[in-house]
mmCIF file of C-alpha atoms and ligand atoms in Angstrom:
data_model
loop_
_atom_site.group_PDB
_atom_site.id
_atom_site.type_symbol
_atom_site.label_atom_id
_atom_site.label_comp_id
_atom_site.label_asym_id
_atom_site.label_seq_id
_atom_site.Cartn_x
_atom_site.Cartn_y
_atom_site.Cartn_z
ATOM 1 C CA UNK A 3 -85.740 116.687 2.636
ATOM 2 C CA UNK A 4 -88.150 115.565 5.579
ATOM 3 C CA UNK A 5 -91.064 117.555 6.379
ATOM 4 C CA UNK A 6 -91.189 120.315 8.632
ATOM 5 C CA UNK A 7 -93.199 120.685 12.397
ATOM 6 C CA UNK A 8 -94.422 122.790 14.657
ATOM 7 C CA UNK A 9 -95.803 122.208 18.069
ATOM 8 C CA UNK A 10 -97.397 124.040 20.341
ATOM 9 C CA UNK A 11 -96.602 123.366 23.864
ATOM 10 C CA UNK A 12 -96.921 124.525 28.105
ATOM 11 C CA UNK A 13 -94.151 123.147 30.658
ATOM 12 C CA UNK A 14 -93.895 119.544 31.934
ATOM 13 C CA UNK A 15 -96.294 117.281 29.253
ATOM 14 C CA UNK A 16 -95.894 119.356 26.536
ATOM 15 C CA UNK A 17 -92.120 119.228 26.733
ATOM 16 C CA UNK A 18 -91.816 115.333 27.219
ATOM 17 C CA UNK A 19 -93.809 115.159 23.274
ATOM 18 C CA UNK A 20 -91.369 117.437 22.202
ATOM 19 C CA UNK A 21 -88.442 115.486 23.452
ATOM 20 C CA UNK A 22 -90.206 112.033 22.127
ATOM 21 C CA UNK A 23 -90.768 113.687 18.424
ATOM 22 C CA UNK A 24 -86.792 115.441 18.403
ATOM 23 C CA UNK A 25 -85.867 111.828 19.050
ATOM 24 C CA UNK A 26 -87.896 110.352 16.129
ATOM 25 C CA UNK A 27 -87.818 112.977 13.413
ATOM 26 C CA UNK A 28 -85.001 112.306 11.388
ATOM 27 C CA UNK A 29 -83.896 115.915 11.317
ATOM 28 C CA UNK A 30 -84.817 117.637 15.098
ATOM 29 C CA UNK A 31 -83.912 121.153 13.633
ATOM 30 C CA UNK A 32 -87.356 120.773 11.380
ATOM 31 C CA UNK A 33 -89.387 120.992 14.693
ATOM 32 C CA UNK A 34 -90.282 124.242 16.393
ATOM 33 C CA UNK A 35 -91.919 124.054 19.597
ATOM 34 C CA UNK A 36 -93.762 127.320 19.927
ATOM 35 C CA UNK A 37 -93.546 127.620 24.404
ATOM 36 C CA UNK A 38 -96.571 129.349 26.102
ATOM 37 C CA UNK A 39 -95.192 132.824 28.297
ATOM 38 C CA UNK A 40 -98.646 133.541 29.875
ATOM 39 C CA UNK A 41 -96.825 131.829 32.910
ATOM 40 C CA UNK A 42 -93.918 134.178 32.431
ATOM 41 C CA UNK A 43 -93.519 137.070 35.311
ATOM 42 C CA UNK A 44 -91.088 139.430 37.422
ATOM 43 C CA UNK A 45 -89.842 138.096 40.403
ATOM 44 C CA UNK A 46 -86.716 138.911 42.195
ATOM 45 C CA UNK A 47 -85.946 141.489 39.862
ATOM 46 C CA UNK A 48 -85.553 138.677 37.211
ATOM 47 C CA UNK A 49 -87.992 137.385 34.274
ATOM 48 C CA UNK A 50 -88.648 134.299 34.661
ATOM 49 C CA UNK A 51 -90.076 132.179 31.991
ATOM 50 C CA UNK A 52 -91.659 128.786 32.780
ATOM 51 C CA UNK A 53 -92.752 126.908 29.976
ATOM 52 C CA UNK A 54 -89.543 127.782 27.579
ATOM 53 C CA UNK A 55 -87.225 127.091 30.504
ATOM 54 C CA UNK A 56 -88.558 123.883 30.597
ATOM 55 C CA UNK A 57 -88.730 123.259 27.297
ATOM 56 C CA UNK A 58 -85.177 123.960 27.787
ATOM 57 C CA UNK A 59 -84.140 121.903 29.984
ATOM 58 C CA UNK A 60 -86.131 118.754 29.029
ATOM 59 C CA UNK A 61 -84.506 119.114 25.012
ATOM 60 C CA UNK A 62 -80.872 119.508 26.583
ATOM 61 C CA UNK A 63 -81.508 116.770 28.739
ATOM 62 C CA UNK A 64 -80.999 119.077 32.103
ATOM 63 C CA UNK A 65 -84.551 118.615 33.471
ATOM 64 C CA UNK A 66 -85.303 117.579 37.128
ATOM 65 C CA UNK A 67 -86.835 114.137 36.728
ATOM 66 C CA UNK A 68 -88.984 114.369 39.674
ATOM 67 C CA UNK A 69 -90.562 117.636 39.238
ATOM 68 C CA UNK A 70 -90.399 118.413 35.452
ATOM 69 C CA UNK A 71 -89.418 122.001 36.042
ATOM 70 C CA UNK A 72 -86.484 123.328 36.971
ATOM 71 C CA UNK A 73 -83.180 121.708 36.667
ATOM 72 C CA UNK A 74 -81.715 118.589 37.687
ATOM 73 C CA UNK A 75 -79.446 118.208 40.802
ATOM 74 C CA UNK A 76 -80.303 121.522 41.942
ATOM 75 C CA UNK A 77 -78.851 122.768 45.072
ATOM 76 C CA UNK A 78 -81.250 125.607 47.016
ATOM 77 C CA UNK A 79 -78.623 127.138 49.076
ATOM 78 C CA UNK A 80 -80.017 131.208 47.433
ATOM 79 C CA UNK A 81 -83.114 129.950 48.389
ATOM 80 C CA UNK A 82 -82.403 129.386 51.884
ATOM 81 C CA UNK A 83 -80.265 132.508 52.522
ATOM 82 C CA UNK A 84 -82.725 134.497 51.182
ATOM 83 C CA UNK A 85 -85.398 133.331 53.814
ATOM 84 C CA UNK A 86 -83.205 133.842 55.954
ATOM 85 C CA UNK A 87 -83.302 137.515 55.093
ATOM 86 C CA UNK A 88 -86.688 137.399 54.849
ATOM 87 C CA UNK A 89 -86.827 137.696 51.375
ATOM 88 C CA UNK A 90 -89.969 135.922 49.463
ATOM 89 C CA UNK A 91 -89.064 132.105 49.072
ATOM 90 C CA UNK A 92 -92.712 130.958 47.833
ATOM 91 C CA UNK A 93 -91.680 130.412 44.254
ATOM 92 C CA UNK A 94 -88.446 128.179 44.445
ATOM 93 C CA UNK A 95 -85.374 129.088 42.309
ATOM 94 C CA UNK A 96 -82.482 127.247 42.483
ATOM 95 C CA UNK A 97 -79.344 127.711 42.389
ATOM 96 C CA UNK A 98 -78.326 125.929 38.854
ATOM 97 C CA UNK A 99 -81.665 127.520 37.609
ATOM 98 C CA UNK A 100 -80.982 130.824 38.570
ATOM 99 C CA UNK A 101 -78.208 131.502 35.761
ATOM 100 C CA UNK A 102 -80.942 131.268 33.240
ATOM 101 C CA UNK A 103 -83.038 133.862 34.943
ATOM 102 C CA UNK A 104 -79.853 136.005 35.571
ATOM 103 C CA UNK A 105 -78.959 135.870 32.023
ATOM 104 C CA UNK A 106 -82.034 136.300 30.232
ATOM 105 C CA UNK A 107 -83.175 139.086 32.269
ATOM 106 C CA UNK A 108 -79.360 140.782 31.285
ATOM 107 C CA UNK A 109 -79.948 140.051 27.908
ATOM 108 C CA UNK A 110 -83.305 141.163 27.679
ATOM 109 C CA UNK A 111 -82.250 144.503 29.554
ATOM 110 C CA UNK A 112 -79.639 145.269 26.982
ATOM 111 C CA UNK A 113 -82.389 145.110 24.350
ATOM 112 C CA UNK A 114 -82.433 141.790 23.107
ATOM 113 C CA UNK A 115 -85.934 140.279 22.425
ATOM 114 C CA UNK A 116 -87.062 136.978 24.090
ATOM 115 C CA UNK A 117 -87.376 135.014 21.020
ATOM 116 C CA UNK A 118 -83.391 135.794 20.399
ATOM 117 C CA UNK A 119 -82.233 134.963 23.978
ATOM 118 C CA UNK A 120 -84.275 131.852 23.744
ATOM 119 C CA UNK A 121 -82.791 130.910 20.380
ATOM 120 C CA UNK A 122 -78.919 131.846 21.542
ATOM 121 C CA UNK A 123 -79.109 130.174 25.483
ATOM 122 C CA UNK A 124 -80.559 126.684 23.779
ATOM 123 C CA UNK A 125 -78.129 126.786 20.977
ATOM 124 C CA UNK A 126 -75.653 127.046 23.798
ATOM 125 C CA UNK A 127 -77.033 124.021 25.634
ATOM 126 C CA UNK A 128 -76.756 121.619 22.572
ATOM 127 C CA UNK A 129 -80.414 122.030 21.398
ATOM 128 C CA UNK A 130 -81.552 120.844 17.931
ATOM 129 C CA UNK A 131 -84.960 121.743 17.579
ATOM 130 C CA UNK A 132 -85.769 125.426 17.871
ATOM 131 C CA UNK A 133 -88.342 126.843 20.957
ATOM 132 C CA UNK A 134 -89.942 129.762 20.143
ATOM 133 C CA UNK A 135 -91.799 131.870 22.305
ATOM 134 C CA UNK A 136 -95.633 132.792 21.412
ATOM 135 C CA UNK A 137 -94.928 136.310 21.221
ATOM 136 C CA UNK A 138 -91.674 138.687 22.215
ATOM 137 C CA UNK A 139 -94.079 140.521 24.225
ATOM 138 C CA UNK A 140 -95.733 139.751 27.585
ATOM 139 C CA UNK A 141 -98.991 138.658 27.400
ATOM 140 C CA UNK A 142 -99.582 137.603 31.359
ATOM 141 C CA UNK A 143 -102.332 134.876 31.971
ATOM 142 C CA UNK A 144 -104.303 136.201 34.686
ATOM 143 C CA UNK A 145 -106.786 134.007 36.578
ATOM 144 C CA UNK A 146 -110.255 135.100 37.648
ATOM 145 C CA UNK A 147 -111.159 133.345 40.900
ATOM 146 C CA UNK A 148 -113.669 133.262 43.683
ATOM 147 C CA UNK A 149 -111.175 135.228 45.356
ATOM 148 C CA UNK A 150 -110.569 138.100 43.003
ATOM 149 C CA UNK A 151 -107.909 138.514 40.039
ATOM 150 C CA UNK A 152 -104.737 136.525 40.560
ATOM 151 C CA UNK A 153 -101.338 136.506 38.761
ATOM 152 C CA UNK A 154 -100.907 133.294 37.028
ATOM 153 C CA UNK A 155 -97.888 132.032 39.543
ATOM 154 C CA UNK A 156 -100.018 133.572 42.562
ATOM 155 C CA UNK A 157 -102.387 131.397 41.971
ATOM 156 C CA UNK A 158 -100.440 127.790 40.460
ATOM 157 C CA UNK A 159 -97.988 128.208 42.876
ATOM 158 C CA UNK A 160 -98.292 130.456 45.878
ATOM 159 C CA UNK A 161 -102.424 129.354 46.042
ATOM 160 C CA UNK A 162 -101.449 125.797 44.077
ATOM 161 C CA UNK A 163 -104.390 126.348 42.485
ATOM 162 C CA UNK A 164 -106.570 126.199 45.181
ATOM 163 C CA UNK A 165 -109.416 128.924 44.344
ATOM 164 C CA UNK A 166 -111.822 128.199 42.542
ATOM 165 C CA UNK A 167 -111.424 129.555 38.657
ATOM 166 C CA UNK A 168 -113.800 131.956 37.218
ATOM 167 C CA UNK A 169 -112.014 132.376 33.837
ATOM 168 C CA UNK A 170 -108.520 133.951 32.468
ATOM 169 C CA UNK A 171 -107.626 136.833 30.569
ATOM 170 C CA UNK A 172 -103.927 136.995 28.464
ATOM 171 C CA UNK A 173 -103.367 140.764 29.199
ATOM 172 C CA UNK A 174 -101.824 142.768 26.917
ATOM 173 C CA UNK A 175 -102.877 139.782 23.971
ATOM 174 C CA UNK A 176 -104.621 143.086 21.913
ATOM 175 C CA UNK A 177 -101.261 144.629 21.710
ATOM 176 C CA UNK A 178 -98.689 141.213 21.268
ATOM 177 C CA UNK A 179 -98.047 139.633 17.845
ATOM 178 C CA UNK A 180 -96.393 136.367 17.511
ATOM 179 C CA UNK A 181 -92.626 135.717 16.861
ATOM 180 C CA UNK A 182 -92.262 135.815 13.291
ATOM 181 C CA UNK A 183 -90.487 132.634 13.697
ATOM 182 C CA UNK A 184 -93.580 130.998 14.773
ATOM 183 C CA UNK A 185 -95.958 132.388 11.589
ATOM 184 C CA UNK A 186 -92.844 131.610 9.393
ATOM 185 C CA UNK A 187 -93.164 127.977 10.395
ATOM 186 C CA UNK A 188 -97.109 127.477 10.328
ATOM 187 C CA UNK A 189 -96.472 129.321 6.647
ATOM 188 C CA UNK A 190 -93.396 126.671 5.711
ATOM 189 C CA UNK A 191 -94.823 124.789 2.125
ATOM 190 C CA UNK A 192 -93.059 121.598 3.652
ATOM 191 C CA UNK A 193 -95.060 121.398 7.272
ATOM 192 C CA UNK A 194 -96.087 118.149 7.880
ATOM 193 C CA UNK A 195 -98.589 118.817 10.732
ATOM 194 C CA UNK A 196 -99.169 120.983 14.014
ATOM 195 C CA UNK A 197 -98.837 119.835 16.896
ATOM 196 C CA UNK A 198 -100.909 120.609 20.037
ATOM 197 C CA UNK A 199 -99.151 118.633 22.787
ATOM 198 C CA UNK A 200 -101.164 117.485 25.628
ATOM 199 C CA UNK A 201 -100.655 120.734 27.755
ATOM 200 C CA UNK A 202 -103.238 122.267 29.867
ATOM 201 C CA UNK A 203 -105.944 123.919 26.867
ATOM 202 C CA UNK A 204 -106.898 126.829 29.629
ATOM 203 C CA UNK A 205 -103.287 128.161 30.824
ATOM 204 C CA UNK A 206 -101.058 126.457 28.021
ATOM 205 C CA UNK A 207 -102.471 126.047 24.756
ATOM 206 C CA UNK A 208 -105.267 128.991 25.122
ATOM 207 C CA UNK A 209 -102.595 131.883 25.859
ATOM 208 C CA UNK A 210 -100.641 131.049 22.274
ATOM 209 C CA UNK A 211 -104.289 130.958 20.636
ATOM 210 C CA UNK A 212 -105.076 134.456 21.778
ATOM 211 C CA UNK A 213 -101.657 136.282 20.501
ATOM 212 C CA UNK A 214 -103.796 138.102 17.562
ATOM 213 C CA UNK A 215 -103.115 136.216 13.812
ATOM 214 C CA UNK A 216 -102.434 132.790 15.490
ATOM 215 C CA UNK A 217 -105.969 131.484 14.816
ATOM 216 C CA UNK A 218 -105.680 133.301 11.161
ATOM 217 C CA UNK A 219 -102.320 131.221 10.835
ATOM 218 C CA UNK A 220 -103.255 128.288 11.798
ATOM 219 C CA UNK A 221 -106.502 128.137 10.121
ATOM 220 C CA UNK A 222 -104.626 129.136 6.648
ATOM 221 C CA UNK A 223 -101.731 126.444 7.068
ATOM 222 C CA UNK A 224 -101.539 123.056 4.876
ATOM 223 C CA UNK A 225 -100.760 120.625 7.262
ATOM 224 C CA UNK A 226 -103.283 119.020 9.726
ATOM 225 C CA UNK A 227 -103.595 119.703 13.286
ATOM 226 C CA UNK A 228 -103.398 117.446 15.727
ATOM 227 C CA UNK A 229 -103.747 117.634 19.659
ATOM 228 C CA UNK A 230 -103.216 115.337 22.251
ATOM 229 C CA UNK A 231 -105.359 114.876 25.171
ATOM 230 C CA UNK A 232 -104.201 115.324 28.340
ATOM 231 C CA UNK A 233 -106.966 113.825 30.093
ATOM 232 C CA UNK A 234 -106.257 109.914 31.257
ATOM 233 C CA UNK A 235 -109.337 108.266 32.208
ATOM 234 C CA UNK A 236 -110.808 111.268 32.772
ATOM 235 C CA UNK A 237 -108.245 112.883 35.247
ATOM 236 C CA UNK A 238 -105.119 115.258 34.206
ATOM 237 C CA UNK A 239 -102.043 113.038 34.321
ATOM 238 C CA UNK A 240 -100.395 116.461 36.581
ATOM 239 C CA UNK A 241 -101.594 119.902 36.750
ATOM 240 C CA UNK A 242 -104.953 121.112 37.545
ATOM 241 C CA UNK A 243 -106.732 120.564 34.187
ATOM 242 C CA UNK A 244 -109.384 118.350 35.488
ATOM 243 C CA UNK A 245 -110.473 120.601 38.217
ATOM 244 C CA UNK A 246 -110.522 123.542 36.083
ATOM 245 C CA UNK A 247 -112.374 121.627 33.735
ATOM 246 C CA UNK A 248 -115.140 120.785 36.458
ATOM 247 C CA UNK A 249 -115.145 124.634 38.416
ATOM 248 C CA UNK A 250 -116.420 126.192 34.162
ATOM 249 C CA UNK A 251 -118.860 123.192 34.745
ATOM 250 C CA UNK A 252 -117.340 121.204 32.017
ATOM 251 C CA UNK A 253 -117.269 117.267 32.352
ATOM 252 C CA UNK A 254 -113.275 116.038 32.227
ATOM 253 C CA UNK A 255 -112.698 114.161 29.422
ATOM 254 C CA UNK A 256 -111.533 113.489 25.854
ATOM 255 C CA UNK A 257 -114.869 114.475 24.307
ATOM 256 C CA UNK A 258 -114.655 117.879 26.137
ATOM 257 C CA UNK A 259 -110.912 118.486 25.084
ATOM 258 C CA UNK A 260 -112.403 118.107 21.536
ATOM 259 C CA UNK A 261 -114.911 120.102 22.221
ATOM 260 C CA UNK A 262 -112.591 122.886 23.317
ATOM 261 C CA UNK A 263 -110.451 122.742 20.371
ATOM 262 C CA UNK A 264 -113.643 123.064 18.134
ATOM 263 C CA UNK A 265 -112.537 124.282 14.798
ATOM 264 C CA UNK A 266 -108.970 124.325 15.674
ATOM 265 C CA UNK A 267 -108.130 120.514 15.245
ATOM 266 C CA UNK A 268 -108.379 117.839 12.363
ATOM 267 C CA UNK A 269 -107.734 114.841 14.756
ATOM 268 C CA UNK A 270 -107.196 114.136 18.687
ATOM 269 C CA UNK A 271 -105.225 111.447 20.063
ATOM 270 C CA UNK A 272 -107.037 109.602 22.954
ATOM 271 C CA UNK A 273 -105.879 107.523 25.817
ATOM 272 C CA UNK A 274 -106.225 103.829 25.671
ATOM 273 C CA UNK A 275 -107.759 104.175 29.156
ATOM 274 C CA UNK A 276 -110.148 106.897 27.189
ATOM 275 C CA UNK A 277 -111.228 104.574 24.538
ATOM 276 C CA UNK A 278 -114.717 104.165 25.456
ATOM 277 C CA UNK A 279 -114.931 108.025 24.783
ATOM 278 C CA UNK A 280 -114.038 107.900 20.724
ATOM 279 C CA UNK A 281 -117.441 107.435 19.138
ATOM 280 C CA UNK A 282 -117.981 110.780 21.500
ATOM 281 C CA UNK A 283 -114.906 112.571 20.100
ATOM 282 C CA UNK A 284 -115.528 111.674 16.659
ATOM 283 C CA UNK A 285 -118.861 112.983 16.733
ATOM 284 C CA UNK A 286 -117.634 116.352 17.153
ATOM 285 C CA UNK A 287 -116.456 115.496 13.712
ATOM 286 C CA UNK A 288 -112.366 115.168 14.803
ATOM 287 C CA UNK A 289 -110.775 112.440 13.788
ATOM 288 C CA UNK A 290 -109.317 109.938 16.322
ATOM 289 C CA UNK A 291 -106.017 107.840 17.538
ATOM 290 C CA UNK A 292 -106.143 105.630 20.339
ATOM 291 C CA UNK A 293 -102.626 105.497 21.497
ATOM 292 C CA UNK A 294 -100.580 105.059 25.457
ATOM 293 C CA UNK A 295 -100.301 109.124 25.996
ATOM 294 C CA UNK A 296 -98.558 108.491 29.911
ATOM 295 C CA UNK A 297 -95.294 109.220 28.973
ATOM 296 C CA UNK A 298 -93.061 107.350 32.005
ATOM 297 C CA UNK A 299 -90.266 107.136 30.210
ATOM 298 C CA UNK A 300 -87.862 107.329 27.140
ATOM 299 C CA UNK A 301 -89.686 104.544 25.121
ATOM 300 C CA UNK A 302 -92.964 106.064 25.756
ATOM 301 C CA UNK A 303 -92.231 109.408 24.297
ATOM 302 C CA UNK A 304 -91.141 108.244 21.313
ATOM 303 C CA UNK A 305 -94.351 105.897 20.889
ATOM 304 C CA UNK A 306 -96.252 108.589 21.434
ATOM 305 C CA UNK A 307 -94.436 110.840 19.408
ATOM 306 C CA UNK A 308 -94.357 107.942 16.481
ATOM 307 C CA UNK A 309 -98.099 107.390 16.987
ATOM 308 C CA UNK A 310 -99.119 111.543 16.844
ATOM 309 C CA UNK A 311 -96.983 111.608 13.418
ATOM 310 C CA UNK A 312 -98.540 108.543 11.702
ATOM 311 C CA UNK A 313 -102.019 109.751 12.349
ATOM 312 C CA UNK A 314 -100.997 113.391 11.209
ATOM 313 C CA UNK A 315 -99.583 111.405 7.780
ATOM 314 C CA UNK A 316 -102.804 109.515 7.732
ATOM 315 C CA UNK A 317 -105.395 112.604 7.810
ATOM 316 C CA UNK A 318 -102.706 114.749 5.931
ATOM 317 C CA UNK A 319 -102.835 111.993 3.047
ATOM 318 C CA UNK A 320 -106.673 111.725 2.971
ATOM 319 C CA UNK A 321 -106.755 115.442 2.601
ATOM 320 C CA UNK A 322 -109.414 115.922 5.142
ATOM 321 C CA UNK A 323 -109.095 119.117 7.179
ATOM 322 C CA UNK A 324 -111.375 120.766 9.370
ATOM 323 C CA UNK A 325 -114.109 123.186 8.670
ATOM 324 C CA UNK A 326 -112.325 126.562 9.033
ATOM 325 C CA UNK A 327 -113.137 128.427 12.512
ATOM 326 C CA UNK A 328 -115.395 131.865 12.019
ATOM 327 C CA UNK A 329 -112.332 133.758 14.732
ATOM 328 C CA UNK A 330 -109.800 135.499 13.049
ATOM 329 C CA UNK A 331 -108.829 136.679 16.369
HETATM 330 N N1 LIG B 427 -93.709 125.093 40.361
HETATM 331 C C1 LIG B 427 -94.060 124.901 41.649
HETATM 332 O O1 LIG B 427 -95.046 124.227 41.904
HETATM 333 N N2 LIG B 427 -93.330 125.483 42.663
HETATM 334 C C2 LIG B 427 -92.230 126.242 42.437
HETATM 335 O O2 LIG B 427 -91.615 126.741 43.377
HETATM 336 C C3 LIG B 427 -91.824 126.432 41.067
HETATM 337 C C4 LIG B 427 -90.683 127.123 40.737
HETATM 338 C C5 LIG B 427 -90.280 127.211 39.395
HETATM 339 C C6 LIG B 427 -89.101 127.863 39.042
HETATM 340 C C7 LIG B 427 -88.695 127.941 37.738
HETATM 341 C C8 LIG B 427 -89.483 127.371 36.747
HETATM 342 O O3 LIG B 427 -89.085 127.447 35.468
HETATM 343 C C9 LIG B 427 -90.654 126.713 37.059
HETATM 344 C C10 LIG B 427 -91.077 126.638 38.383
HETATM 345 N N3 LIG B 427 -92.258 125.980 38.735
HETATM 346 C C11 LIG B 427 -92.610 125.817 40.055
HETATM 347 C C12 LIG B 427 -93.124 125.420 37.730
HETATM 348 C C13 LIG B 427 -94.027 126.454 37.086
HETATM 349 O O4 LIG B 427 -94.331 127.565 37.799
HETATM 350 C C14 LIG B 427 -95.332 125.818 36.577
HETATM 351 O O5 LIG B 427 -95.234 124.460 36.463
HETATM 352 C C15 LIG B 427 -95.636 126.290 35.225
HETATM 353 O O6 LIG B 427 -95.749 127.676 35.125
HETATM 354 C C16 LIG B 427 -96.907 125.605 34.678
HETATM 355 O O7 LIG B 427 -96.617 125.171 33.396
#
């Protein structure tokens, strides 16, 4: 039987690696794609869940090409009616979308937990792999700016991202655990590597790190870990990883990415347009993969996806893993 995966993922990049690697692995139900819900939040009455709702859209094939999120061919007629009443339209829902919200927030009201209504609404939709939330409880990302404490979505997309960030707290992380589908996976004998996709370290990949006994999983699994970057000649491909990156007075790039995931990864994958930063990378004592990470299309995401698994293979076969991290958190 092929190996197992797991990879760890936020919305639009993380989501195109997990498409490219369900569309190389021979067997798509051995991946789980663990789906940061520090972007989750209550609006309209309904939960609404970012990240997995991508996720779920991208691995049934339903995503809007030209945003990422949401779903394609949407219609906004809800949208516009409810301006009309003078309801709040800053966060756009549409009308295709809005069945998922609708449904989960039923679900969830009748006592189901999230990881379940995730696992039942993308077995509906055809999916293969299985997307797993970090935790079944909320653990909101909050952002610390220059002006004051801001709900995640209050800032990304009612501010788009405009203050300047101070830091983030995942409230409630004390209290969450993670899905025992996720520690089940990082504990399979079979896993063949982790997978940090190249999703914003700060709002995506941090949140899923703080859920108490993630680091303590990760740090005891067998398989290497392996991110991506998402920087591209030193600028985030979308998203505001680059500027957050400069406003904690941290210089965007690879070497920094590496530098984030101290202790965390065995190997980072670099852009070719980030090349000249390996010798930089590997000095943080990561190994490194110089591979196309812009993922325009269908052929792309597999490369990548082809690329991420050979070097996981490679350092998996050498048998040379990181120093373990001191946090246990
Ligand atoms: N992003 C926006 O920039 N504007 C929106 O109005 C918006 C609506 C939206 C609705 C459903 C959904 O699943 C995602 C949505 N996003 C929107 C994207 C989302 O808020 C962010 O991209 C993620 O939270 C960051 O990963």
């Amino acid at each position: 039987m092929s190996a197992s995966f797991v990879a760890l993922s936020g919305g639009v990049g993380g989501a195109k690696l997990a498409l490219g690697l369900c569309e190389v692995l021979e067997d798509p139900r051995r991946l789980t794609v663990v789906a940061n819900t520090g972007d989750d939040f209550e609006h309209l009455g309904l939960r609404v869940c970012p990240d997995l709702d991508t996720l779920t859209y991208t691995l049934a094939g339903l995503a809007n090409p030209e945003t990422g999120w949401g779903r394609a061919g949407e219609s906004g007629a809800f949208m516009e009616a409810l301006g009309a009443l003078g309801g709040e339209t800053w966060f756009f829902l549409g009308d295709r979308d809005l069945a998922i919200h609708v449904e989960r927030t039923r679900r969830l009201r009748a006592g189901e937990s999230l990881s379940a209504v995730t696992a039942a609404l993308s077995a509906r939709l055809g999916i293969r792999a299985r997307i797993v939330p970090m935790s079944d409880e909320p653990v909101p990302t909050v952002v610390e700016t220059d002006e004051g404490s801001l709900a995640f979505q209050h800032y990304f997309v009612r501010e788009r991202c405009r203050p300047t960030v101070l830091g983030f707290r995942h409230e409630g992380a004390e209290r969450a655990r993670p899905c025992a589908a996720f520690l089940d996976a990082l504990a399979a004998s079979d896993l063949g590597a982790v997978i940090v996709c190249p999703s914003n370290p700060y709002i995506s990949i941090d949140p899923i790190l703080a859920v108490p006994g993630v680091r303590a999983a990760l740090d005891a699994c067998r398989a290497p870990v392996i991110a991506v970057s998402p920087i591209v000649g030193g600028r985030a491909l979308k998203g505001p990883t680059a500027k957050m990156m400069a406003e904690r007075g941290v210089e965007p790039g690879a070497a920094a990415i590496a530098r984030h995931y101290d202790g965390l990864i065995d190997g980072l994958v670099l852009d070719e347009a980030d090349r000249q930063d390996a010798a930089a990378v590997a000095a943080t004592g990561v190994a490194v993969e110089v591979a196309a990470t812009v993922m325009t299309g269908p052929t792309e995401k597999r490369a990548l996806a082809q690329a991420v698994l050979a070097f996981a293979a490679r350092i998996g076969a050498d048998g040379e893993r990181r120093p373990q991290s001191s946090s246990t958190a």
